[in-house]
mmCIF file of C-alpha atoms and ligand atoms in Angstrom:
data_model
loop_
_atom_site.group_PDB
_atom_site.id
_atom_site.type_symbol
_atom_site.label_atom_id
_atom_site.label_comp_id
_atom_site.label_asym_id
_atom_site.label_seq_id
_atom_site.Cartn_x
_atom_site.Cartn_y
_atom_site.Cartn_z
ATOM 1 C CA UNK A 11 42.452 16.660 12.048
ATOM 2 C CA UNK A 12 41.749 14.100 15.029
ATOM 3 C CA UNK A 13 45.445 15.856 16.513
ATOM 4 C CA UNK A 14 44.182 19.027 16.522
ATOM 5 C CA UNK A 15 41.308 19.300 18.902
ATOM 6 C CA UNK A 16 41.281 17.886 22.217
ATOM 7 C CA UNK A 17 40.027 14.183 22.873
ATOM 8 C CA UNK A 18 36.928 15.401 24.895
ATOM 9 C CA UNK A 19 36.640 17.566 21.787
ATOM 10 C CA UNK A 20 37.070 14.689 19.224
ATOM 11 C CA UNK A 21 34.200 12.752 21.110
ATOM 12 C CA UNK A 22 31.738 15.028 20.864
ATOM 13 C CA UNK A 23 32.286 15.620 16.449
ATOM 14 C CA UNK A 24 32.256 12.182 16.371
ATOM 15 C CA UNK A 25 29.093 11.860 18.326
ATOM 16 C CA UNK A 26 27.184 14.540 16.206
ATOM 17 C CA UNK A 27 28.726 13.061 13.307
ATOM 18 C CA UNK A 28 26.677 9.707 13.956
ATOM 19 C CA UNK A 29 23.510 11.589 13.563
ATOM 20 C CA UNK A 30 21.347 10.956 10.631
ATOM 21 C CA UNK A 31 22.469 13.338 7.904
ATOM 22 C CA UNK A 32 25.409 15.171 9.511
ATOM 23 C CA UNK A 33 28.478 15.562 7.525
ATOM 24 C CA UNK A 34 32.211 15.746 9.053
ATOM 25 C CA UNK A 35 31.335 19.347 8.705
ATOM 26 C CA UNK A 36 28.536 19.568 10.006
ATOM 27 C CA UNK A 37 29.521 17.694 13.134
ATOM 28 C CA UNK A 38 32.772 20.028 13.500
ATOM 29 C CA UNK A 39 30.477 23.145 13.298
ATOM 30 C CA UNK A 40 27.880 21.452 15.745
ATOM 31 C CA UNK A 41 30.330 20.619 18.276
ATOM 32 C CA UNK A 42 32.333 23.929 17.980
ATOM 33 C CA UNK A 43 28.874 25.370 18.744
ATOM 34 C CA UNK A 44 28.184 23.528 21.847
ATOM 35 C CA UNK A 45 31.823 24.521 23.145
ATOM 36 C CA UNK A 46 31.389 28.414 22.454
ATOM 37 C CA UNK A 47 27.755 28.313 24.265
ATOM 38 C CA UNK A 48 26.284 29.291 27.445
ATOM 39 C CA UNK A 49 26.604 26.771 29.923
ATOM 40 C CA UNK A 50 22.932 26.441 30.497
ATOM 41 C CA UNK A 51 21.941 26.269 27.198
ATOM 42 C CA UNK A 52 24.333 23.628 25.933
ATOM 43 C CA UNK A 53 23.652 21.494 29.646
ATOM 44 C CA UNK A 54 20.211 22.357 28.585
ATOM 45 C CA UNK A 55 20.734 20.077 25.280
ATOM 46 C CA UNK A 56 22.505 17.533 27.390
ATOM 47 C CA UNK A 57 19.572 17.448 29.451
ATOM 48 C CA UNK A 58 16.701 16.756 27.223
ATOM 49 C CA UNK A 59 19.025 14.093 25.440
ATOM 50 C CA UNK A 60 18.871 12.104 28.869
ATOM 51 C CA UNK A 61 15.729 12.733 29.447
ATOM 52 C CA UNK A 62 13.844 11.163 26.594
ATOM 53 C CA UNK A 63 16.074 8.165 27.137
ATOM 54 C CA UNK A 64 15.476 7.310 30.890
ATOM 55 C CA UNK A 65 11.568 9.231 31.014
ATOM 56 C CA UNK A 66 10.175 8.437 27.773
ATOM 57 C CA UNK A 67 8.688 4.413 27.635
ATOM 58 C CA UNK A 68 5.861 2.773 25.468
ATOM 59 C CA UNK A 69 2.602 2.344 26.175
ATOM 60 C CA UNK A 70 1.517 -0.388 28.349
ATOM 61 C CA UNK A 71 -1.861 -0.784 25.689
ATOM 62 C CA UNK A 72 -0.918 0.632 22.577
ATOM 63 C CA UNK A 73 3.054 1.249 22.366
ATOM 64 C CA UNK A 74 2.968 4.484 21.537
ATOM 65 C CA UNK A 75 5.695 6.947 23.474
ATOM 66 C CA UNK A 76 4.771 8.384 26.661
ATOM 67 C CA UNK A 77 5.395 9.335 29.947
ATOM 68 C CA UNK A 78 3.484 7.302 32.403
ATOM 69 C CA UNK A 79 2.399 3.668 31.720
ATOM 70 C CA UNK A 80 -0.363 4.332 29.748
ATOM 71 C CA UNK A 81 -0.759 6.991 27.190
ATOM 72 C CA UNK A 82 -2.900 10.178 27.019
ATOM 73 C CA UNK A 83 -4.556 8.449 24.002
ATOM 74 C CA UNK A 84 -5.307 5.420 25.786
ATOM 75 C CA UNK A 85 -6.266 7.173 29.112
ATOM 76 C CA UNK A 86 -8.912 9.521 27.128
ATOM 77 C CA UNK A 87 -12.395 8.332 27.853
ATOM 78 C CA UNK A 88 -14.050 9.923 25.601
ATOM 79 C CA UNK A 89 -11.985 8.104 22.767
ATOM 80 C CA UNK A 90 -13.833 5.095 20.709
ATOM 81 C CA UNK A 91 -12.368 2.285 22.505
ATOM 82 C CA UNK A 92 -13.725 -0.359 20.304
ATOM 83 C CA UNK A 93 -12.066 0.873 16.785
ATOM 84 C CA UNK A 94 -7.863 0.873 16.986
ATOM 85 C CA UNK A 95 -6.119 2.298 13.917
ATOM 86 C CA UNK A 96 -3.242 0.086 13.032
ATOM 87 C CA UNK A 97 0.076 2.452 12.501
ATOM 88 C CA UNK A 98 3.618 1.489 11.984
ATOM 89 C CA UNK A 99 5.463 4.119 14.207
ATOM 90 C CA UNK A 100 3.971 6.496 16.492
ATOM 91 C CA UNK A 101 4.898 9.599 14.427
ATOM 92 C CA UNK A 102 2.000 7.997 11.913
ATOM 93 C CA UNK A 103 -0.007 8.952 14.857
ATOM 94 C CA UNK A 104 1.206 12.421 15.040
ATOM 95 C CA UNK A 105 0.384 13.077 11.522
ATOM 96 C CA UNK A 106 -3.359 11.551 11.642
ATOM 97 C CA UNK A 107 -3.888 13.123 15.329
ATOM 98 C CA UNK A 108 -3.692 16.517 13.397
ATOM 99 C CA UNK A 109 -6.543 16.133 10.821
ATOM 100 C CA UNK A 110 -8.498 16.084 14.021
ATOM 101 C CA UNK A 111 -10.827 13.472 12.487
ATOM 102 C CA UNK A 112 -9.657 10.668 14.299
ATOM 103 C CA UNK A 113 -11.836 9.491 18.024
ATOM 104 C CA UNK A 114 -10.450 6.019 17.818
ATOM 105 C CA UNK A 115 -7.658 4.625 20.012
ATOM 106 C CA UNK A 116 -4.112 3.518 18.410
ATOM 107 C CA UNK A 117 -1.825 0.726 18.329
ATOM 108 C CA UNK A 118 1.624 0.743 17.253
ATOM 109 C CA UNK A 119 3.338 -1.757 15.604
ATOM 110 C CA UNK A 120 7.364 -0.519 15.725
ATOM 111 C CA UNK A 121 7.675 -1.133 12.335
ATOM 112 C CA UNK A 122 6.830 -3.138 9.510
ATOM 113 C CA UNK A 123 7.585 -7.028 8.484
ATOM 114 C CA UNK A 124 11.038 -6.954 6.382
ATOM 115 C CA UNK A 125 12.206 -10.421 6.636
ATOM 116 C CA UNK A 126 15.248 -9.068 3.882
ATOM 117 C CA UNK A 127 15.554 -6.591 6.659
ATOM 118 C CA UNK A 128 15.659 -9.014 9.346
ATOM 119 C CA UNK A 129 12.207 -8.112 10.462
ATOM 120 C CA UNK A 130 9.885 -10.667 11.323
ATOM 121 C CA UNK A 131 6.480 -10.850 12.451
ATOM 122 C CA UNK A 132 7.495 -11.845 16.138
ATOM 123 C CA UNK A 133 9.748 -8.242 15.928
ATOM 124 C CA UNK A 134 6.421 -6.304 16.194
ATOM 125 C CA UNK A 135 3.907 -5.731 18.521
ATOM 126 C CA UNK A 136 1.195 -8.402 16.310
ATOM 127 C CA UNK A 137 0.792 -10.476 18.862
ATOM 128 C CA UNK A 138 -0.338 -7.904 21.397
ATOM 129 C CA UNK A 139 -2.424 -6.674 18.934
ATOM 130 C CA UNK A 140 -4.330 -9.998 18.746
ATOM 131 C CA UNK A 141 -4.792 -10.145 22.361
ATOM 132 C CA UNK A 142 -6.711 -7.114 22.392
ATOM 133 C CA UNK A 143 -8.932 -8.023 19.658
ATOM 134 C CA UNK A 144 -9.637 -11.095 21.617
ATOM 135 C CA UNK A 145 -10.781 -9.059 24.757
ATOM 136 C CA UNK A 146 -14.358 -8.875 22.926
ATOM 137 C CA UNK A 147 -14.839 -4.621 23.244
ATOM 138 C CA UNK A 148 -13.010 -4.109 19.618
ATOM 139 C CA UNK A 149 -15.401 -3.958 16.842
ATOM 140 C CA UNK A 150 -13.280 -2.185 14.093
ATOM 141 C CA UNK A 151 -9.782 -2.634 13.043
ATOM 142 C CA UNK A 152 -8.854 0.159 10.834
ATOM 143 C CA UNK A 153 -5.190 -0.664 8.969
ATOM 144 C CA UNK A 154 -3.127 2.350 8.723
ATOM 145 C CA UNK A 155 0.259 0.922 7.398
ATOM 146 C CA UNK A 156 1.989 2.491 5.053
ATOM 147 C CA UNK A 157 0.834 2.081 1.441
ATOM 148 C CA UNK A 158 3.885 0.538 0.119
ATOM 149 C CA UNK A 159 4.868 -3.310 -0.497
ATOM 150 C CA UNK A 160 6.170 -3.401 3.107
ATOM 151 C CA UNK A 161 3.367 -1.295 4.706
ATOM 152 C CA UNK A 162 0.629 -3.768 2.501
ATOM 153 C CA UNK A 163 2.474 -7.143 3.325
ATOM 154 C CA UNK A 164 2.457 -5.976 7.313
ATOM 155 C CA UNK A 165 -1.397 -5.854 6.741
ATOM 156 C CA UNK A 166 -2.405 -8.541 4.724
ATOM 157 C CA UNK A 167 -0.543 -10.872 7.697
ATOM 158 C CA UNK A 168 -2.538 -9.039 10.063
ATOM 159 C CA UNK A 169 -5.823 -9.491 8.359
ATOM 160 C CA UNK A 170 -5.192 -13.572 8.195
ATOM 161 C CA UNK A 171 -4.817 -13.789 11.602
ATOM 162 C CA UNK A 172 -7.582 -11.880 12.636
ATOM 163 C CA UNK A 173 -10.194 -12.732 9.747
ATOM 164 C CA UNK A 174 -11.404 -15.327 12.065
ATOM 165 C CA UNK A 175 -12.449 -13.126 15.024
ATOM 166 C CA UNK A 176 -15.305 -11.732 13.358
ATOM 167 C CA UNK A 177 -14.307 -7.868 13.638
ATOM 168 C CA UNK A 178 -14.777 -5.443 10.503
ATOM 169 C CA UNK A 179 -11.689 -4.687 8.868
ATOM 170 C CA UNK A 180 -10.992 -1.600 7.100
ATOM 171 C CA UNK A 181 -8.149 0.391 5.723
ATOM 172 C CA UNK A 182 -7.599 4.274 5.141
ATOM 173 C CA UNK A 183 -9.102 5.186 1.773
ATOM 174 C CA UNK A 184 -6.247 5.350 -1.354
ATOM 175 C CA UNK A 185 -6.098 9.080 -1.074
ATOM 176 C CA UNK A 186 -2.670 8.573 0.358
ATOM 177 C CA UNK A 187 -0.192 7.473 -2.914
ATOM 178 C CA UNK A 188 0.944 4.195 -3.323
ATOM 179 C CA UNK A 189 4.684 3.780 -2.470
ATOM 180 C CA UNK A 190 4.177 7.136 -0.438
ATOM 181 C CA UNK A 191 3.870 7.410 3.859
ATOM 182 C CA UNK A 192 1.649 8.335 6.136
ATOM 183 C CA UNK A 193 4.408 10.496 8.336
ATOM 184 C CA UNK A 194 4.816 12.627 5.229
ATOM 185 C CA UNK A 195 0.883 12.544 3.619
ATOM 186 C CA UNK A 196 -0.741 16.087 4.244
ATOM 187 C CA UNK A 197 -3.791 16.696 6.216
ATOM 188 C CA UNK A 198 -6.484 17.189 3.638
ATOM 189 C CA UNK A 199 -5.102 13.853 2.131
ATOM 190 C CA UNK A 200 -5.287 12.172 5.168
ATOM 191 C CA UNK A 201 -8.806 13.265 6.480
ATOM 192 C CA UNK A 202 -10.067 12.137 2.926
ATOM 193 C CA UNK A 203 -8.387 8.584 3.576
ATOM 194 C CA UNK A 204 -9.660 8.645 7.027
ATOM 195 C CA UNK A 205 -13.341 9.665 6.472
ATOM 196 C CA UNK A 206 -13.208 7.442 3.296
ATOM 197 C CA UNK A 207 -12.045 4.268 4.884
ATOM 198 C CA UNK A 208 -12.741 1.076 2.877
ATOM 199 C CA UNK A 209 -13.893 -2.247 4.146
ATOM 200 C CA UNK A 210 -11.264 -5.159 3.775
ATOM 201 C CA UNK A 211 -12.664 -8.234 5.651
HETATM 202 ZN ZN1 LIG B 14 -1.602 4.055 24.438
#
């Protein structure tokens, strides 16, 4: 097939065909799409692939995604500075952002510890997140990891190193199912575990 189309051609199926879930097929179809389109619409494409590599950075506070150095999270004063909810990846804070019953601040920890994985502790953002316990305004810690062995491991290492710094510990209420994740937990579940959260430390 590779003699067929053109080598400018070739690079782009290959490149869709590197995407999560796209098929040979798929990628043939996608790139013969991009080739019959309007110029602006597939430069458009091209576009807003660059951009959220060279605009899009993390949070100088939290690590969620954003635009400037600090997030819109972060930057909201009316949030609850003093309680962070403890997430995995920032689309966990896309998915409890739209119960609406959340007023605390985030932080995000890239990921969970997978040390089959290669994932250690030092991989995530735990460290950081000690330092701003230790800045003395945090009085609630609320762990949001996923509720599977991972997710649970991730937290129980958190809690050890911060069972000593006096802040209340709590995580969302079991609404969510075990083995399950937040990204994918619907909004009635998710306001239940939120509103329901249970005291660890
Ligand atoms: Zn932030």
């Amino acid at each position: 097939m590779s003699g067929v189309y053109t080598e400018t051609l070739n690079i782009l199926i290959d490149e869709f065909g590197n995407l999560p879930g796209v098929g040979p097929k798929t990628a043939e179809r996608l790139a013969f799409y991009v080739l019959k389109a309007e110029s602006d619409e597939a430069l458009g494409l091209a576009r807003a692939i660059e951009n959220v590599k060279t605009r899009i950075k993390r949070c100088e506070i939290c690590f969620n995604f954003c635009e400037e150095d600090v997030c819109s999270i972060c930057s909201d004063t009316r949030r609850e500075r003093s309680v962070i909810c403890v997430v995995e990846q920032p689309k966990d804070i896309i998915s409890l952002e739209k119960t609406g019953a959340c007023r605390w601040v985030y932080h995000v920890l890239g990921g969970h510890i997978a040390p089959l994985e290669g994932v250690e502790a030092g991989d995530l953002t735990i460290d950081e997140l000690v330092k701003r316990v230790g800045g003395g305004e945090v009085k609630e810690i609320v762990m949001a990891t996923n509720p599977n062995m991972a997710g649970d491991g991730t937290s129980l290492y958190i809690i050890s190193l911060l069972r000593s710094s006096g802040v209340k510990i709590t995580r969302l209420a079991r609404g969510i199912p075990s083995g399950s994740t937040i990204e994918y937990a619907s909004g009635k579940i998710l306001t239940d575990a939120i509103t329901g959260r249970q005291e660890l430390v």
